[in-house]
Every structure is written in structure tokens, then in C-alpha cells.
Amino acid sequence: EIVLTQSPGTLSLSPGERATLSCRASQSVSSTYFAWYQQKPGQAPRLLIYGASSRATGIPDRFSGSGSGTDFTLTISRLEPEDFAVYYCQQYGSSPFTFGPGTKVDIK
Amino acid sequence: EVQLLESGGGLVQPGGSLTLSCAASGFTFSDFPMNWVRQAPGKGLEWVSAISSSAGTTYYADSAKGRFTISRDNSKNTLYLQMNTLRAEDTAVYLCATGLQIDYYFYYAMDVWGQGTTVTVS
């Protein structure tokens, strides 16, 4: 099983700041099969990034993904008020299709 | 509009069984792989199971293996999760999600999500 570890657990930032979220895999993951999701309280998750760096439909370009192998990054270039949420990474190339524990981005 | 509507959740005693359903509309259900994901109260997302578009291949988390069965009826545009021998730790909101289509290819990333159905084992 591929274990995903996200850091930091919580990121406290102000609107307009840059957010950098990390996800590390216990073994190499093909970039093709790596995703990021956003979840707000009381809502279902939303796919942000697939294939490590491709934005899903309707996702603003302030969200970007990068990385390969065991280290992946989600960057939010300038935080908008609606971006404060929990973010999960996931690999879907090797069953079980594991999620990371999440990074909470909250308002400083 | 693509929609997924889960149902079948409820309160069940430990050791009991429950079958969840996910009714799909607004897309060609039979083309897409499908997933079940759960979220325990106050916790993160846990992938539970996935099934290929034809139902020929299924995948399970270790926590679900041997107790849960994923299936689908493409004629009814419905995904199922049969859950047996339920435990307190299975208490969660269960969400279904479509796979992701990129050009002519389909992936198990989760593109469209339902709102979930709550399972309480107590």
C-alpha cells in the first residue's frame, strides 16, 4: 500500500498570500495517477488537480500542481477567501487508491 | 447536469449488513469507472472501493476486503456497496464518485461526487 503523508497539517495564512502544500508518497507514484482535492465543511470534495499538474474543469489558474516520483506540491498563488479549506492528495495508480491525511488551510 | 444520489444509509447494529446505492444521471454511466469513499466524523477521506465500467474489475481497501462488495447495474445507472459484518469503525458518510475521463481514457481519480449517505454502526 502506498502511504501518503501531507505537510503541514495546518497552514495559517492571510488572503492574498501564497500557499504551498506538500504530499510525500512512501513509494514512487506515476504522475499520471496523482490528484489533489479540496473540501469545505459540509461539502463533498472537489477535484482540483489530476495527473499531478493538470487543472480539472473550472478550477482557477491560481491553483497549480507539480512534482513527480515521491514528492508532489499543490500551490495556491494568491489565496482567495473561498480557498480556506482542507486539501487532500491521492494516488489512483495502485490499489488501494490512498488519500493523504489532509492539510487544513485556515485564515491567519 | 451530472448527478449522483446516494441512499441506503442508516443505523445498524454491529455485525449487521447494509446496502448502499448511488443513482447516476446526466452522463453515460456505463462508460465510467466508479468509486466509493467514506469519511468518518471529523476525519479525513478514506477510499473504500472502485469498480471498472464493465464491472469486470473491482478494487478494495484492506478495511473493506472480505466484508464489502461493490457492484453496478449499468442498465439502471446505479452503483452499489453491500456491506456485511459492520463494525463501529465503519461509521461514516459514504460518498460515491465518478472516475475521470480525459479524452478517450478513463481514470480512477474522482471527478464528480455525490453528497453522501450516513452509516452509523451502534
mmCIF file of C-alpha atoms in Angstrom:
data_model
loop_
_atom_site.group_PDB
_atom_site.id
_atom_site.type_symbol
_atom_site.label_atom_id
_atom_site.label_comp_id
_atom_site.label_asym_id
_atom_site.label_seq_id
_atom_site.Cartn_x
_atom_site.Cartn_y
_atom_site.Cartn_z
ATOM 1 C CA GLU A 1 0.000 0.000 0.000
ATOM 2 C CA ILE A 2 1.261 3.473 -0.892
ATOM 3 C CA VAL A 3 1.114 5.727 2.149
ATOM 4 C CA LEU A 4 0.753 9.455 1.515
ATOM 5 C CA THR A 5 1.970 11.978 4.079
ATOM 6 C CA GLN A 6 0.912 15.614 3.849
ATOM 7 C CA SER A 7 2.621 18.610 5.382
ATOM 8 C CA PRO A 8 1.998 20.801 7.123
ATOM 9 C CA GLY A 9 -1.081 19.564 8.941
ATOM 10 C CA THR A 10 -2.365 23.119 9.201
ATOM 11 C CA LEU A 11 -1.302 26.187 7.262
ATOM 12 C CA SER A 12 -2.355 29.565 8.640
ATOM 13 C CA LEU A 13 -2.191 32.300 6.035
ATOM 14 C CA SER A 14 -3.862 35.557 5.074
ATOM 15 C CA PRO A 15 -5.852 36.231 1.914
ATOM 16 C CA GLY A 16 -3.522 37.192 -0.899
ATOM 17 C CA GLU A 17 -0.662 35.067 0.397
ATOM 18 C CA ARG A 18 0.865 32.087 -1.366
ATOM 19 C CA ALA A 19 0.141 28.594 -0.066
ATOM 20 C CA THR A 20 2.459 25.664 -0.646
ATOM 21 C CA LEU A 21 1.188 22.223 0.339
ATOM 22 C CA SER A 22 3.295 19.084 0.190
ATOM 23 C CA CYS A 23 2.498 15.423 -0.236
ATOM 24 C CA ARG A 24 5.081 12.673 0.032
ATOM 25 C CA ALA A 25 4.498 9.085 -1.051
ATOM 26 C CA SER A 26 6.045 6.030 0.588
ATOM 27 C CA GLN A 27 6.980 4.750 -2.881
ATOM 28 C CA SER A 28 7.132 6.215 -6.339
ATOM 29 C CA VAL A 29 3.827 7.239 -7.926
ATOM 30 C CA SER A 30 3.383 7.853 -11.631
ATOM 31 C CA SER A 31 2.487 11.498 -12.149
ATOM 32 C CA THR A 32 -0.366 10.330 -14.375
ATOM 33 C CA TYR A 33 -2.147 8.953 -11.330
ATOM 34 C CA PHE A 34 -1.836 11.722 -8.770
ATOM 35 C CA ALA A 35 -4.563 14.148 -7.723
ATOM 36 C CA TRP A 36 -5.424 16.941 -5.330
ATOM 37 C CA TYR A 37 -8.883 17.636 -3.883
ATOM 38 C CA GLN A 38 -10.406 20.492 -1.934
ATOM 39 C CA GLN A 39 -13.076 20.001 0.709
ATOM 40 C CA LYS A 40 -15.031 22.682 2.519
ATOM 41 C CA PRO A 41 -17.081 21.998 5.663
ATOM 42 C CA GLY A 42 -20.344 20.238 4.924
ATOM 43 C CA GLN A 43 -19.492 19.768 1.261
ATOM 44 C CA ALA A 44 -18.305 16.918 -0.884
ATOM 45 C CA PRO A 45 -14.706 17.061 -2.056
ATOM 46 C CA ARG A 46 -13.872 18.727 -5.356
ATOM 47 C CA LEU A 47 -11.224 17.562 -7.791
ATOM 48 C CA LEU A 48 -8.638 20.302 -8.300
ATOM 49 C CA ILE A 49 -5.669 18.692 -10.000
ATOM 50 C CA TYR A 50 -5.218 15.385 -11.812
ATOM 51 C CA GLY A 51 -2.159 13.934 -13.453
ATOM 52 C CA ALA A 52 -0.104 15.834 -10.849
ATOM 53 C CA SER A 53 -0.305 19.124 -12.761
ATOM 54 C CA SER A 54 -3.484 19.364 -14.847
ATOM 55 C CA ARG A 55 -6.293 21.526 -13.539
ATOM 56 C CA ALA A 56 -9.743 19.992 -13.514
ATOM 57 C CA THR A 57 -12.593 21.686 -15.325
ATOM 58 C CA GLY A 58 -13.446 25.081 -13.873
ATOM 59 C CA ILE A 59 -10.501 25.286 -11.487
ATOM 60 C CA PRO A 60 -8.913 28.769 -11.391
ATOM 61 C CA ASP A 61 -5.336 29.112 -12.577
ATOM 62 C CA ARG A 62 -4.171 30.267 -9.148
ATOM 63 C CA PHE A 63 -4.121 26.528 -8.343
ATOM 64 C CA SER A 64 -1.154 24.606 -9.693
ATOM 65 C CA GLY A 65 0.295 21.182 -9.090
ATOM 66 C CA SER A 66 3.800 19.888 -9.575
ATOM 67 C CA GLY A 67 6.056 17.045 -8.629
ATOM 68 C CA SER A 68 6.992 13.525 -9.534
ATOM 69 C CA GLY A 69 8.116 10.272 -8.002
ATOM 70 C CA THR A 70 7.510 10.590 -4.284
ATOM 71 C CA ASP A 71 7.196 14.349 -3.829
ATOM 72 C CA PHE A 72 4.264 16.422 -5.007
ATOM 73 C CA THR A 73 3.202 20.008 -4.357
ATOM 74 C CA LEU A 74 -0.009 21.995 -4.602
ATOM 75 C CA THR A 75 0.472 25.736 -4.851
ATOM 76 C CA ILE A 76 -2.198 28.391 -4.484
ATOM 77 C CA SER A 77 -0.593 31.542 -5.832
ATOM 78 C CA ARG A 78 -2.796 34.094 -4.064
ATOM 79 C CA LEU A 79 -5.322 32.880 -1.532
ATOM 80 C CA GLU A 80 -8.897 33.973 -2.044
ATOM 81 C CA PRO A 81 -11.400 33.845 0.848
ATOM 82 C CA GLU A 82 -13.065 30.787 -0.708
ATOM 83 C CA ASP A 83 -9.791 28.839 -0.741
ATOM 84 C CA PHE A 84 -9.695 28.287 3.016
ATOM 85 C CA ALA A 85 -10.472 24.589 3.214
ATOM 86 C CA VAL A 86 -8.909 21.154 3.649
ATOM 87 C CA TYR A 87 -6.802 19.770 0.819
ATOM 88 C CA TYR A 88 -6.150 16.088 0.179
ATOM 89 C CA CYS A 89 -3.702 14.390 -2.111
ATOM 90 C CA GLN A 90 -4.475 10.996 -3.617
ATOM 91 C CA GLN A 91 -2.826 8.377 -5.783
ATOM 92 C CA TYR A 92 -5.017 6.323 -8.082
ATOM 93 C CA GLY A 93 -2.458 4.258 -9.911
ATOM 94 C CA SER A 94 -2.076 1.396 -7.490
ATOM 95 C CA SER A 95 -4.842 -0.168 -5.430
ATOM 96 C CA PRO A 96 -5.636 0.723 -2.696
ATOM 97 C CA PHE A 97 -6.121 4.228 -4.086
ATOM 98 C CA THR A 98 -4.979 6.010 -0.965
ATOM 99 C CA PHE A 99 -5.564 9.559 0.248
ATOM 100 C CA GLY A 100 -3.262 11.643 2.365
ATOM 101 C CA PRO A 101 -4.489 12.822 5.784
ATOM 102 C CA GLY A 102 -5.146 16.348 4.554
ATOM 103 C CA THR A 103 -3.783 19.850 5.059
ATOM 104 C CA LYS A 104 -6.093 22.459 6.530
ATOM 105 C CA VAL A 105 -5.574 25.953 5.191
ATOM 106 C CA ASP A 106 -7.076 28.412 7.625
ATOM 107 C CA ILE A 107 -7.194 32.161 7.999
ATOM 108 C CA LYS A 108 -4.406 33.714 9.998
ATOM 109 C CA GLU B 1 -26.181 18.005 -15.332
ATOM 110 C CA VAL B 2 -24.153 15.170 -13.871
ATOM 111 C CA GLN B 3 -25.698 13.981 -10.621
ATOM 112 C CA LEU B 4 -25.019 11.248 -8.130
ATOM 113 C CA LEU B 5 -27.503 10.474 -5.384
ATOM 114 C CA GLU B 6 -26.577 8.075 -2.626
ATOM 115 C CA SER B 7 -29.124 6.278 -0.478
ATOM 116 C CA GLY B 8 -29.418 3.331 1.856
ATOM 117 C CA GLY B 9 -27.574 4.626 4.878
ATOM 118 C CA GLY B 10 -28.916 4.315 8.381
ATOM 119 C CA LEU B 11 -28.394 2.969 11.855
ATOM 120 C CA VAL B 12 -27.310 -0.658 12.072
ATOM 121 C CA GLN B 13 -26.062 -2.843 14.909
ATOM 122 C CA PRO B 14 -22.528 -4.209 14.950
ATOM 123 C CA GLY B 15 -22.365 -7.352 12.848
ATOM 124 C CA GLY B 16 -25.255 -6.198 10.697
ATOM 125 C CA SER B 17 -25.496 -5.537 6.988
ATOM 126 C CA LEU B 18 -26.447 -2.626 4.787
ATOM 127 C CA THR B 19 -26.526 -1.996 1.038
ATOM 128 C CA LEU B 20 -25.838 1.476 -0.275
ATOM 129 C CA SER B 21 -26.960 2.696 -3.682
ATOM 130 C CA CYS B 22 -25.747 5.524 -5.876
ATOM 131 C CA ALA B 23 -28.110 6.608 -8.639
ATOM 132 C CA ALA B 24 -26.368 8.339 -11.517
ATOM 133 C CA SER B 25 -27.787 10.694 -14.107
ATOM 134 C CA GLY B 26 -26.646 13.212 -16.695
ATOM 135 C CA PHE B 27 -23.816 11.153 -18.172
ATOM 136 C CA THR B 28 -23.155 7.774 -19.802
ATOM 137 C CA PHE B 29 -22.807 5.771 -16.599
ATOM 138 C CA SER B 30 -21.667 2.622 -18.354
ATOM 139 C CA ASP B 31 -18.542 4.383 -19.660
ATOM 140 C CA PHE B 32 -17.157 5.411 -16.281
ATOM 141 C CA PRO B 33 -15.326 3.603 -13.509
ATOM 142 C CA MET B 34 -16.855 4.401 -10.130
ATOM 143 C CA ASN B 35 -15.628 4.761 -6.571
ATOM 144 C CA TRP B 36 -16.876 4.652 -3.003
ATOM 145 C CA VAL B 37 -15.139 6.885 -0.461
ATOM 146 C CA ARG B 38 -16.013 7.335 3.197
ATOM 147 C CA GLN B 39 -15.402 9.980 5.804
ATOM 148 C CA ALA B 40 -15.737 9.232 9.486
ATOM 149 C CA PRO B 41 -16.977 12.100 11.677
ATOM 150 C CA GLY B 42 -14.290 14.769 11.902
ATOM 151 C CA LYS B 43 -11.791 12.662 9.956
ATOM 152 C CA GLY B 44 -10.233 12.634 6.519
ATOM 153 C CA LEU B 45 -11.210 10.877 3.325
ATOM 154 C CA GLU B 46 -10.776 7.121 3.079
ATOM 155 C CA TRP B 47 -11.058 5.388 -0.300
ATOM 156 C CA VAL B 48 -13.161 2.235 0.106
ATOM 157 C CA SER B 49 -13.675 0.534 -3.245
ATOM 158 C CA ALA B 50 -13.736 1.011 -7.010
ATOM 159 C CA ILE B 51 -15.206 -0.801 -9.983
ATOM 160 C CA SER B 52 -14.446 -0.676 -13.682
ATOM 161 C CA SER B 53 -17.023 0.471 -16.199
ATOM 162 C CA SER B 54 -17.949 -3.082 -17.189
ATOM 163 C CA ALA B 55 -17.795 -4.360 -13.599
ATOM 164 C CA GLY B 56 -15.094 -6.747 -14.718
ATOM 165 C CA THR B 57 -12.563 -5.419 -12.200
ATOM 166 C CA THR B 58 -13.062 -4.425 -8.603
ATOM 167 C CA TYR B 59 -10.714 -2.942 -6.032
ATOM 168 C CA TYR B 60 -10.973 -2.741 -2.255
ATOM 169 C CA ALA B 61 -9.264 -1.088 0.675
ATOM 170 C CA ASP B 62 -7.922 -3.565 3.202
ATOM 171 C CA SER B 63 -10.602 -2.358 5.628
ATOM 172 C CA ALA B 64 -13.308 -3.410 3.149
ATOM 173 C CA LYS B 65 -11.849 -6.576 1.735
ATOM 174 C CA GLY B 66 -13.887 -9.661 2.566
ATOM 175 C CA ARG B 67 -16.750 -7.663 4.101
ATOM 176 C CA PHE B 68 -17.846 -5.192 1.393
ATOM 177 C CA THR B 69 -18.862 -5.910 -2.198
ATOM 178 C CA ILE B 70 -19.027 -3.251 -4.872
ATOM 179 C CA SER B 71 -21.246 -3.801 -7.890
ATOM 180 C CA ARG B 72 -23.095 -1.886 -10.560
ATOM 181 C CA ASP B 73 -26.113 -2.229 -12.802
ATOM 182 C CA ASN B 74 -25.418 -0.286 -15.964
ATOM 183 C CA SER B 75 -28.980 -0.839 -17.176
ATOM 184 C CA LYS B 76 -30.208 1.029 -14.078
ATOM 185 C CA ASN B 77 -27.364 3.575 -13.905
ATOM 186 C CA THR B 78 -26.764 2.534 -10.331
ATOM 187 C CA LEU B 79 -23.725 1.716 -8.231
ATOM 188 C CA TYR B 80 -23.962 -0.404 -5.084
ATOM 189 C CA LEU B 81 -21.942 -1.163 -1.989
ATOM 190 C CA GLN B 82 -23.026 -4.175 0.008
ATOM 191 C CA MET B 83 -21.582 -4.018 3.497
ATOM 192 C CA ASN B 84 -21.556 -7.024 5.820
ATOM 193 C CA THR B 85 -20.229 -7.667 9.321
ATOM 194 C CA LEU B 86 -20.312 -3.966 10.073
ATOM 195 C CA ARG B 87 -18.175 -2.545 12.854
ATOM 196 C CA ALA B 88 -18.309 0.672 14.849
ATOM 197 C CA GLU B 89 -15.325 1.929 12.867
ATOM 198 C CA ASP B 90 -17.384 1.731 9.663
ATOM 199 C CA THR B 91 -19.455 4.659 10.916
ATOM 200 C CA ALA B 92 -19.027 7.360 8.288
ATOM 201 C CA VAL B 93 -20.557 9.320 5.461
ATOM 202 C CA TYR B 94 -20.234 7.195 2.335
ATOM 203 C CA LEU B 95 -19.817 9.057 -0.944
ATOM 204 C CA CYS B 96 -19.839 7.743 -4.468
ATOM 205 C CA ALA B 97 -17.759 9.417 -7.142
ATOM 206 C CA THR B 98 -17.292 9.014 -10.856
ATOM 207 C CA GLY B 99 -13.990 8.269 -12.409
ATOM 208 C CA LEU B 100 -12.334 10.880 -14.593
ATOM 209 C CA GLN B 101 -12.471 10.987 -18.371
ATOM 210 C CA ILE B 102 -9.620 12.651 -20.228
ATOM 211 C CA ASP B 103 -10.017 12.420 -23.987
ATOM 212 C CA TYR B 104 -10.654 8.722 -24.684
ATOM 213 C CA TYR B 105 -9.201 7.485 -21.418
ATOM 214 C CA PHE B 106 -10.778 6.856 -18.032
ATOM 215 C CA TYR B 107 -9.063 7.048 -14.683
ATOM 216 C CA TYR B 108 -9.973 6.272 -11.087
ATOM 217 C CA ALA B 109 -9.467 9.869 -9.963
ATOM 218 C CA MET B 110 -12.735 11.159 -8.536
ATOM 219 C CA ASP B 111 -14.306 13.782 -10.738
ATOM 220 C CA VAL B 112 -17.956 14.171 -9.721
ATOM 221 C CA TRP B 113 -19.141 13.391 -6.207
ATOM 222 C CA GLY B 114 -22.451 12.759 -4.567
ATOM 223 C CA GLN B 115 -23.371 14.340 -1.255
ATOM 224 C CA GLY B 116 -23.160 11.094 0.646
ATOM 225 C CA THR B 117 -25.271 8.845 2.831
ATOM 226 C CA THR B 118 -24.609 8.358 6.530
ATOM 227 C CA VAL B 119 -23.959 4.950 8.035
ATOM 228 C CA THR B 120 -23.957 4.619 11.809
ATOM 229 C CA VAL B 121 -22.947 1.333 13.386
ATOM 230 C CA SER B 122 -24.006 1.239 17.017
#
